[in-house]
Short mmCIF file of C-alpha atoms in Angstrom, two decimals:
data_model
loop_
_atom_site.label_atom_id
_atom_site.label_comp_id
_atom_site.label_asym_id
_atom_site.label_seq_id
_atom_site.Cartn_x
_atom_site.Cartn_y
_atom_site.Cartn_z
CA UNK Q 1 189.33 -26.28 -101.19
CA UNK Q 2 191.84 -28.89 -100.44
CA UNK Q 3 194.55 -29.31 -102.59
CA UNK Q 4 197.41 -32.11 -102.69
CA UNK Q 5 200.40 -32.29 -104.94
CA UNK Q 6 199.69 -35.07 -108.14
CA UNK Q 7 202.84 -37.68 -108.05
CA UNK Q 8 202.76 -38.07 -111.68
CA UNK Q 9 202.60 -34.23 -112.04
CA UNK Q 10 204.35 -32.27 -109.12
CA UNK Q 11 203.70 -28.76 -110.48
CA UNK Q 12 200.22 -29.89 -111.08
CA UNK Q 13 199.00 -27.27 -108.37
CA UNK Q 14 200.58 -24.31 -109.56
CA UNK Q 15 197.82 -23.70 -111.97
CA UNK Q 16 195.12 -23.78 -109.04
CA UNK Q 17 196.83 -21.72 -106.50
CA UNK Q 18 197.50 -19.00 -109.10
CA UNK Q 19 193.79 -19.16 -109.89
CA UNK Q 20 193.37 -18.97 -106.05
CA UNK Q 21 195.23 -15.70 -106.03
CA UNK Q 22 193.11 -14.01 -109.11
CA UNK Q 23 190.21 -15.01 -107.38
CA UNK Q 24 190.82 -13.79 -103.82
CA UNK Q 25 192.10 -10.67 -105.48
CA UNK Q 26 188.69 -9.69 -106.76
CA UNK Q 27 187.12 -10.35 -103.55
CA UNK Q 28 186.87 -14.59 -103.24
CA UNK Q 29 187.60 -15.56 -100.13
CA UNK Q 30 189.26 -19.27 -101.01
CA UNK Q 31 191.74 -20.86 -98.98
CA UNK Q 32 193.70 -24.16 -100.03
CA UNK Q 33 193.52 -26.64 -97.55
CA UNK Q 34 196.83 -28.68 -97.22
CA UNK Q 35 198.48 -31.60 -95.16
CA UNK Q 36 201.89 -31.61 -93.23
CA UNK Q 37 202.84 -34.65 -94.87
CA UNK Q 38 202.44 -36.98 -97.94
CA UNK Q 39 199.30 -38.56 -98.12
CA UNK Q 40 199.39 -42.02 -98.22
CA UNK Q 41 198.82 -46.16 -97.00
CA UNK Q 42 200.36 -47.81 -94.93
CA UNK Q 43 201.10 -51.26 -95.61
CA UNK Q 44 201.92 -54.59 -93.01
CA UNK Q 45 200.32 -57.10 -90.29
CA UNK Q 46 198.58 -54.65 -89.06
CA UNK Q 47 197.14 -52.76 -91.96
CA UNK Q 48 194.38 -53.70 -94.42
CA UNK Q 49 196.93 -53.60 -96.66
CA UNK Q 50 199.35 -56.54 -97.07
CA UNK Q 51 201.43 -57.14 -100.32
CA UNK Q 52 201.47 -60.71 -99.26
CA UNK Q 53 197.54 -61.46 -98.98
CA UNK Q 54 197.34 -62.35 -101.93
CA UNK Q 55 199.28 -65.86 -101.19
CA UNK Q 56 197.67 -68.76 -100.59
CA UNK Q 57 199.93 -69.79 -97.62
CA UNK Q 58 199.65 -66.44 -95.90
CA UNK Q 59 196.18 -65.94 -96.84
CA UNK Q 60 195.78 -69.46 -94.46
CA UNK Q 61 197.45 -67.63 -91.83
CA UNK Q 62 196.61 -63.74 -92.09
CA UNK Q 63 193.72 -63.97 -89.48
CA UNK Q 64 195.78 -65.51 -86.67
CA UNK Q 65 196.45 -63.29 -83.71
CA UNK Q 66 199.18 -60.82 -84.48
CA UNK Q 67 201.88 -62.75 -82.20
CA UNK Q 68 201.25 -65.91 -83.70
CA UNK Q 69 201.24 -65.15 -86.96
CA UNK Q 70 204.67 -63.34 -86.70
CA UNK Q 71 205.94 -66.30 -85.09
CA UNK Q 72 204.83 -68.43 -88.17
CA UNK Q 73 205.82 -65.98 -90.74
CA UNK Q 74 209.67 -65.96 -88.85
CA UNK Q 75 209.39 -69.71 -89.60
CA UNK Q 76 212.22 -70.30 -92.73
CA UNK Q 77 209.89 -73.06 -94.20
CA UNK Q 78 206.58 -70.63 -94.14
CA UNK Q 79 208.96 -67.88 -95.55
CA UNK Q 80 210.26 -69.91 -98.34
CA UNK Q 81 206.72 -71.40 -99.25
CA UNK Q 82 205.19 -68.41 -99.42
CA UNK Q 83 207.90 -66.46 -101.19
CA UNK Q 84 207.33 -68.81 -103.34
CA UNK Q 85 204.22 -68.53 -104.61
CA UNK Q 86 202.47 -67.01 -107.08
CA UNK Q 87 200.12 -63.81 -105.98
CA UNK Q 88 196.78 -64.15 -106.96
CA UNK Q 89 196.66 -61.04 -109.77
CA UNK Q 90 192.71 -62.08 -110.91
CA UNK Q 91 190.76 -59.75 -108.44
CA UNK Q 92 189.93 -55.96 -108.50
CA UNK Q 93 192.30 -53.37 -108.26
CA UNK Q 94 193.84 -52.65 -104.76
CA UNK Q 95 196.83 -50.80 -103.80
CA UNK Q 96 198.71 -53.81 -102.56
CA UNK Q 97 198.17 -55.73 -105.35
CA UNK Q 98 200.95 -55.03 -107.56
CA UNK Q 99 204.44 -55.94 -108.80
CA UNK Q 100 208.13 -55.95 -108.36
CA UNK Q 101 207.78 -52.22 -109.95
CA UNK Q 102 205.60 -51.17 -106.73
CA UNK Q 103 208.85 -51.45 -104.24
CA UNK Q 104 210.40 -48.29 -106.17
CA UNK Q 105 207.48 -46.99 -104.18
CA UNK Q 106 207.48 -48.41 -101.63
CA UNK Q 107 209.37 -47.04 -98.03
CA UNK Q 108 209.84 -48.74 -94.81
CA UNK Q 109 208.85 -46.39 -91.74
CA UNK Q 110 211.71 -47.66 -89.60
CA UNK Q 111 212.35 -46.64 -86.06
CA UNK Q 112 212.91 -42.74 -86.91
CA UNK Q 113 209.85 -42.92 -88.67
CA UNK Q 114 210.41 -41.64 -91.88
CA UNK Q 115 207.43 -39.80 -93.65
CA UNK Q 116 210.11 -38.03 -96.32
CA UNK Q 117 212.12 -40.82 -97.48
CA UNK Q 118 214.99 -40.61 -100.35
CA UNK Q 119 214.35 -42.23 -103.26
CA UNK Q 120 217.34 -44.63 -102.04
CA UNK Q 121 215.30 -45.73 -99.14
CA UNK Q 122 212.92 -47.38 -100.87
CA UNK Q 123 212.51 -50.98 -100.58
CA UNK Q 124 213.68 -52.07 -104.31
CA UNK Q 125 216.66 -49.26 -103.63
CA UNK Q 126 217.16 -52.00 -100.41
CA UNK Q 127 217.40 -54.94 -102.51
CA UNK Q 128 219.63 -53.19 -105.52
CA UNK Q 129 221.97 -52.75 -102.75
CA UNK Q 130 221.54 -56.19 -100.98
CA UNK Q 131 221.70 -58.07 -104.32
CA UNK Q 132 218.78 -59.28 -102.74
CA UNK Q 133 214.79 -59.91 -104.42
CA UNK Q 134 212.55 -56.97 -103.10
CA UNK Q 135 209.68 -59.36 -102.00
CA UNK Q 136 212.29 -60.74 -99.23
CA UNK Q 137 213.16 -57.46 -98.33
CA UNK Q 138 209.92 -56.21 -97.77
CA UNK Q 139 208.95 -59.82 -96.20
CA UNK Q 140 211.99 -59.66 -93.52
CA UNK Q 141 211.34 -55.43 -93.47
CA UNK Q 142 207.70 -56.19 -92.55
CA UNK Q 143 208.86 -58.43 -89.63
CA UNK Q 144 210.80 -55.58 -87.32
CA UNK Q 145 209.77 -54.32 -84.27
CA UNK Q 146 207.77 -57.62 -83.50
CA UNK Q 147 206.11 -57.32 -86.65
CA UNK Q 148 204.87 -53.88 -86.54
CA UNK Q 149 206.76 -52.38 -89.03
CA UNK Q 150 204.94 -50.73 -92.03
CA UNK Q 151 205.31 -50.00 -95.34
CA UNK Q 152 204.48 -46.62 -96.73
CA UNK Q 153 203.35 -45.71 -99.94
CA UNK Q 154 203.33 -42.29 -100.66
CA UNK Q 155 200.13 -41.06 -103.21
CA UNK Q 156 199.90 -37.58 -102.68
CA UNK Q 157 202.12 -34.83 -102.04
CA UNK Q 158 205.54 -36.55 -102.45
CA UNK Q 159 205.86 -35.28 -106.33
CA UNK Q 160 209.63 -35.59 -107.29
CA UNK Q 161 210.68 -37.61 -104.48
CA UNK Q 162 210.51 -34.92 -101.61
CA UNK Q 163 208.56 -32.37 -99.45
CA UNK Q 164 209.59 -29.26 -101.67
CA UNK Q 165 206.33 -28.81 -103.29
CA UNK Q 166 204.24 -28.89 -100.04
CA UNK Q 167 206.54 -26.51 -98.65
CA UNK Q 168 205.55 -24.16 -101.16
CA UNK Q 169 202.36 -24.68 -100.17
CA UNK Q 170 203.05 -23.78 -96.70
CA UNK Q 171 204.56 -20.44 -97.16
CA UNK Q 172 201.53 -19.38 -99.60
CA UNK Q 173 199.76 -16.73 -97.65
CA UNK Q 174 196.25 -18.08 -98.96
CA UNK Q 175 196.70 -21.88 -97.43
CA UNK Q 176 195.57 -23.51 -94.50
CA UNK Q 177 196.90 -26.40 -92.33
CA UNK Q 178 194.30 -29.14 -92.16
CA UNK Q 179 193.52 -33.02 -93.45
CA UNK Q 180 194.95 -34.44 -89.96
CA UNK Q 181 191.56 -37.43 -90.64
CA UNK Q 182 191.44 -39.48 -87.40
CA UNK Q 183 188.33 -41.11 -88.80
CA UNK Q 184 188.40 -41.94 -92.44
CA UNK Q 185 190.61 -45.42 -94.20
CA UNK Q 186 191.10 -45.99 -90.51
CA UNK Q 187 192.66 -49.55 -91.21
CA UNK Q 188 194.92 -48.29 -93.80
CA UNK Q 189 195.91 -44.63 -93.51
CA UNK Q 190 196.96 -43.49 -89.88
CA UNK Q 191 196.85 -39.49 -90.37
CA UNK Q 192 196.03 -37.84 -87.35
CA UNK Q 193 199.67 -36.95 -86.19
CA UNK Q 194 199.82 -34.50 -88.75
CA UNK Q 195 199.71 -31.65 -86.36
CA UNK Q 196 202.59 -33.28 -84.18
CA UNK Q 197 204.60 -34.12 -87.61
CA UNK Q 198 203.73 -30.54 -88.30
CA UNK Q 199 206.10 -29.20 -85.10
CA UNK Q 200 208.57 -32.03 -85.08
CA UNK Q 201 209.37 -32.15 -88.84
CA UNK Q 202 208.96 -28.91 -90.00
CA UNK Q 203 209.67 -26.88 -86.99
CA UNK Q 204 212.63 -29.29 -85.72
CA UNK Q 205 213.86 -32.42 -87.89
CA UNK Q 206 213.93 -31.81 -91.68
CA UNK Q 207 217.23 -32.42 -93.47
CA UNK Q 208 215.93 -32.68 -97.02
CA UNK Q 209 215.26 -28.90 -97.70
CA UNK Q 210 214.05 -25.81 -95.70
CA UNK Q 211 211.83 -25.97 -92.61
CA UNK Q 212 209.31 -23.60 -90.79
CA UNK Q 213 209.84 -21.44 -87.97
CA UNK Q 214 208.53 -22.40 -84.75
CA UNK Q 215 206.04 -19.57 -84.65
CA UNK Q 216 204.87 -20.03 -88.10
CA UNK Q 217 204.28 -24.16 -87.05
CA UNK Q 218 202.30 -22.82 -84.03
CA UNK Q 219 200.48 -20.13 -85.96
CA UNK Q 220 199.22 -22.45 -88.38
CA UNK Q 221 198.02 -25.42 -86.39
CA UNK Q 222 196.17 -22.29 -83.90
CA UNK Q 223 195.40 -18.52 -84.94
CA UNK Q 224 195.31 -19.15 -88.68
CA UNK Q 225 192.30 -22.02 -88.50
CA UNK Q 226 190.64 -20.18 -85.27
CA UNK Q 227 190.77 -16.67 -87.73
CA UNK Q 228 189.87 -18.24 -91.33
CA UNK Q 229 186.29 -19.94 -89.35
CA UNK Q 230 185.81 -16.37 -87.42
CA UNK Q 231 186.41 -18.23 -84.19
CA UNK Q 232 187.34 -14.68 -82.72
CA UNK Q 233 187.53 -16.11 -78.66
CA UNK Q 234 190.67 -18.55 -79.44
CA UNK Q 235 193.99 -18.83 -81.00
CA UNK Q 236 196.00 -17.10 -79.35
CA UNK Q 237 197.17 -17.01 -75.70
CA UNK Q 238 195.66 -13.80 -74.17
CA UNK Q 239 193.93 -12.26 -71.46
CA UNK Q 240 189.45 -12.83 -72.07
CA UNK Q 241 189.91 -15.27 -74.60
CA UNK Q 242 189.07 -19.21 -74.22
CA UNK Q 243 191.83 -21.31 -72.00
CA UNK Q 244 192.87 -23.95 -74.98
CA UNK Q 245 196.09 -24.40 -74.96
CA UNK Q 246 199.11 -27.28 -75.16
CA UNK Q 247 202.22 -26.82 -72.88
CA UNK Q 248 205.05 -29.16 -74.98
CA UNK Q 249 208.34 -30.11 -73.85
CA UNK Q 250 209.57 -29.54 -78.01
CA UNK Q 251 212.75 -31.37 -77.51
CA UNK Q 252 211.08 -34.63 -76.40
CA UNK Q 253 208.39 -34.01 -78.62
CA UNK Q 254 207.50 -36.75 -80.84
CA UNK Q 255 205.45 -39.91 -82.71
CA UNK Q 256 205.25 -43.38 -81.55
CA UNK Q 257 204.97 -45.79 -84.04
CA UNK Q 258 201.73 -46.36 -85.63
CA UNK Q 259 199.61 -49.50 -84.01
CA UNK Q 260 196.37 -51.62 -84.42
CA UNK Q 261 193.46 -51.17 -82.09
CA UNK Q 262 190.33 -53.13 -82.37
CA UNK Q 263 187.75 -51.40 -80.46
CA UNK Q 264 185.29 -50.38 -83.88
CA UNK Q 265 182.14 -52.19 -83.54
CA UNK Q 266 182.41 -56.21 -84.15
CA UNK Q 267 186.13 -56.18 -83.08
CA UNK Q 268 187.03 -54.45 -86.26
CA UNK Q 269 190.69 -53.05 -86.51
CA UNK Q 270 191.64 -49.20 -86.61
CA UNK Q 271 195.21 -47.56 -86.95
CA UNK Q 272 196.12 -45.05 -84.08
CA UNK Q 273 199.35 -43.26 -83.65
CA UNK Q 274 200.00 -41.43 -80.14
CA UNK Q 275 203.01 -38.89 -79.69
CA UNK Q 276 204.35 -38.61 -76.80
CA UNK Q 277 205.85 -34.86 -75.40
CA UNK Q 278 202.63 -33.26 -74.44
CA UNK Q 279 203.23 -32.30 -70.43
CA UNK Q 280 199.82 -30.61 -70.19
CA UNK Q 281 196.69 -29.73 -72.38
CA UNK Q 282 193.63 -27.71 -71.82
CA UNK Q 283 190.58 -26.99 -72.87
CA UNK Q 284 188.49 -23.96 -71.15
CA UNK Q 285 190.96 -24.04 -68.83
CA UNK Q 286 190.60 -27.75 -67.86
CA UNK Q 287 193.27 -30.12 -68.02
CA UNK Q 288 192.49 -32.71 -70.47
CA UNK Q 289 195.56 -34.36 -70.83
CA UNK Q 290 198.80 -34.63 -68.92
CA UNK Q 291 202.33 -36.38 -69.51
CA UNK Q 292 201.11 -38.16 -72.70
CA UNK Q 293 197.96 -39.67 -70.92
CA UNK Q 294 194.57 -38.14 -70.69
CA UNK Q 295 193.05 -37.42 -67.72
CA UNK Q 296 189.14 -38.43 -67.79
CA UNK Q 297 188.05 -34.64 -68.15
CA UNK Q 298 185.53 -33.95 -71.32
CA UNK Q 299 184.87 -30.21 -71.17
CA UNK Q 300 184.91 -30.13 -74.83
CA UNK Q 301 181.72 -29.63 -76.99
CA UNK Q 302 180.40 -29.03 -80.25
CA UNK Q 303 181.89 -25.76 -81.65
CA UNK Q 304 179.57 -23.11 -83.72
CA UNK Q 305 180.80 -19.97 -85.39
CA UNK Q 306 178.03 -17.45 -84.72
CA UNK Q 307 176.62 -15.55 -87.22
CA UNK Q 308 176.85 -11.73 -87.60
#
């Protein structure tokens, strides 16, 4: 069952993990399936998503290599004409195609890469401040870091403004850590860090409420999804059992910005995001990966639960 907060209703899941509860009580066996973070798109030059494709003067532009495009868009003349313009409103719906009302909605990642952003980060909370329109703000926000800077809009999980709903979700006894897609929305939703946001925000960096223990982070992302699919020979770190493990230097432990990699079939784009902080993984005992890079070694293979 997965299960993410509404944002127009943030208590909109109380009602389902209470009828969770009743049901596992008389013998279900149903377990919520939850993210570390808000679901959501990310918006910019390197995203699907663009809340200036819809111009005519960027549309003439937007499928110019990366580096020249930025270097037209940081022209002032291309920025004036096409924050001048008039978005093209007559197509089908799309999540970049709105208003000035979006930008309440609307949150730069910026360098500490901010997945649980005040309200007063927001890119209209920018331009309040700024005395400034919020389609320049998000047109000179879009251009940091070389142009790879993104917008995020949160859709799921962020009810109220924060994390403290899917925190709730954590600690319930019934729920399990998951929806870390690598492979779905690929050039528009980037979510396969979750696990690392999982250690590094919860475990380590939240300011905005409560966080996790360490050992409940690690429990979740290992023993808990190796017990609930009766994977009985992994988990945990023990004598007999299957050599998977990380070793993670947790102070250096963290997410590189998200980027655009064109290696889909026909050149097409996808989103990755790499962490870095990972000194060693292995799988059956076989080091996969080590200092952030992997190391050519595929001893991995299709995984089956067998059957009693």
């Amino acid at each position: 069952l997965v299960m993410e907060q509404g944002g127009d209703e943030p208590e909109d899941w109380h009602p389902w993990f209470d009828a969770v509860r009743q049901a596992n009580n008389a013998g279900a066996r149903i377990h919520p399936q939850i993210g570390s973070r808000c679901f959501g798109v990310l918006m910019g030059h390197q995203s699907r998503l663009n809340p200036f494709r819809y111009r005519p003067s960027y549309a003439a532009i937007a499928n110019l290599p990366l580096e020249v495009r930025i270097a037209e868009l940081r022209r002032p003349e291309v920025k004036a004409q096409i924050l001048g313009e008039h978005a093209d409103r007559s197509g089908p719906f799309a999540l970049d195609r709105f208003g000035r009302a979006g930008f309440e909605n609307l949150f730069p990642l910026g360098p500490t890469l901010d997945y649980e952003p005040a309200p007063e980060a927001s890119v209209a909370a920018i331009a309040r401040r700024e005395e400034r329109d919020p389609w320049e703000v998000a047109y000179d926000t879009l251009l940091h870091f070389d142009g790879r800077e993104f917008l995020l809009l949160p859709l799921l999980n962020y009810g109220g403004g924060s994390y403290d709903g899917l925190y709730e979700m954590m600690l319930d006894p019934f729920s399990v850590q998951g929806l870390g897609d690598a492979g779905a929305h690929v050039s528009l939703v980037c979510d396969a860090s979750m696990t690392t946001y999982l250690l590094t925000h919860w475990a380590r960096d939240r300011k905005r409420g409560p966080k996790l223990s360490l050992e409940t982070a690690v429990r979740r992302l290992t023993s808990d999804p190796a017990t609930l699919y009766g994977f009985n020979d992994r988990g945990v770190i023990a004598p007999g059992l299957k050599a998977d493990f990380n070793l993670i230097d947790f102070d250096a432990l963290g997410m590189l910005h998200p980027e655009q990699i064109c290696d889909l079939p026909g050149g097409a784009g996808r989103l990755v995001q790499r962490a870095e902080g990972y000194r060693a993984t292995f799988v059956s005992g076989v080091q996969v990966l080590s200092d952030d890079e992997v190391t050519g070694e595929l001893p991995g293979m299709l995984v089956r639960r067998h059957r009693t």
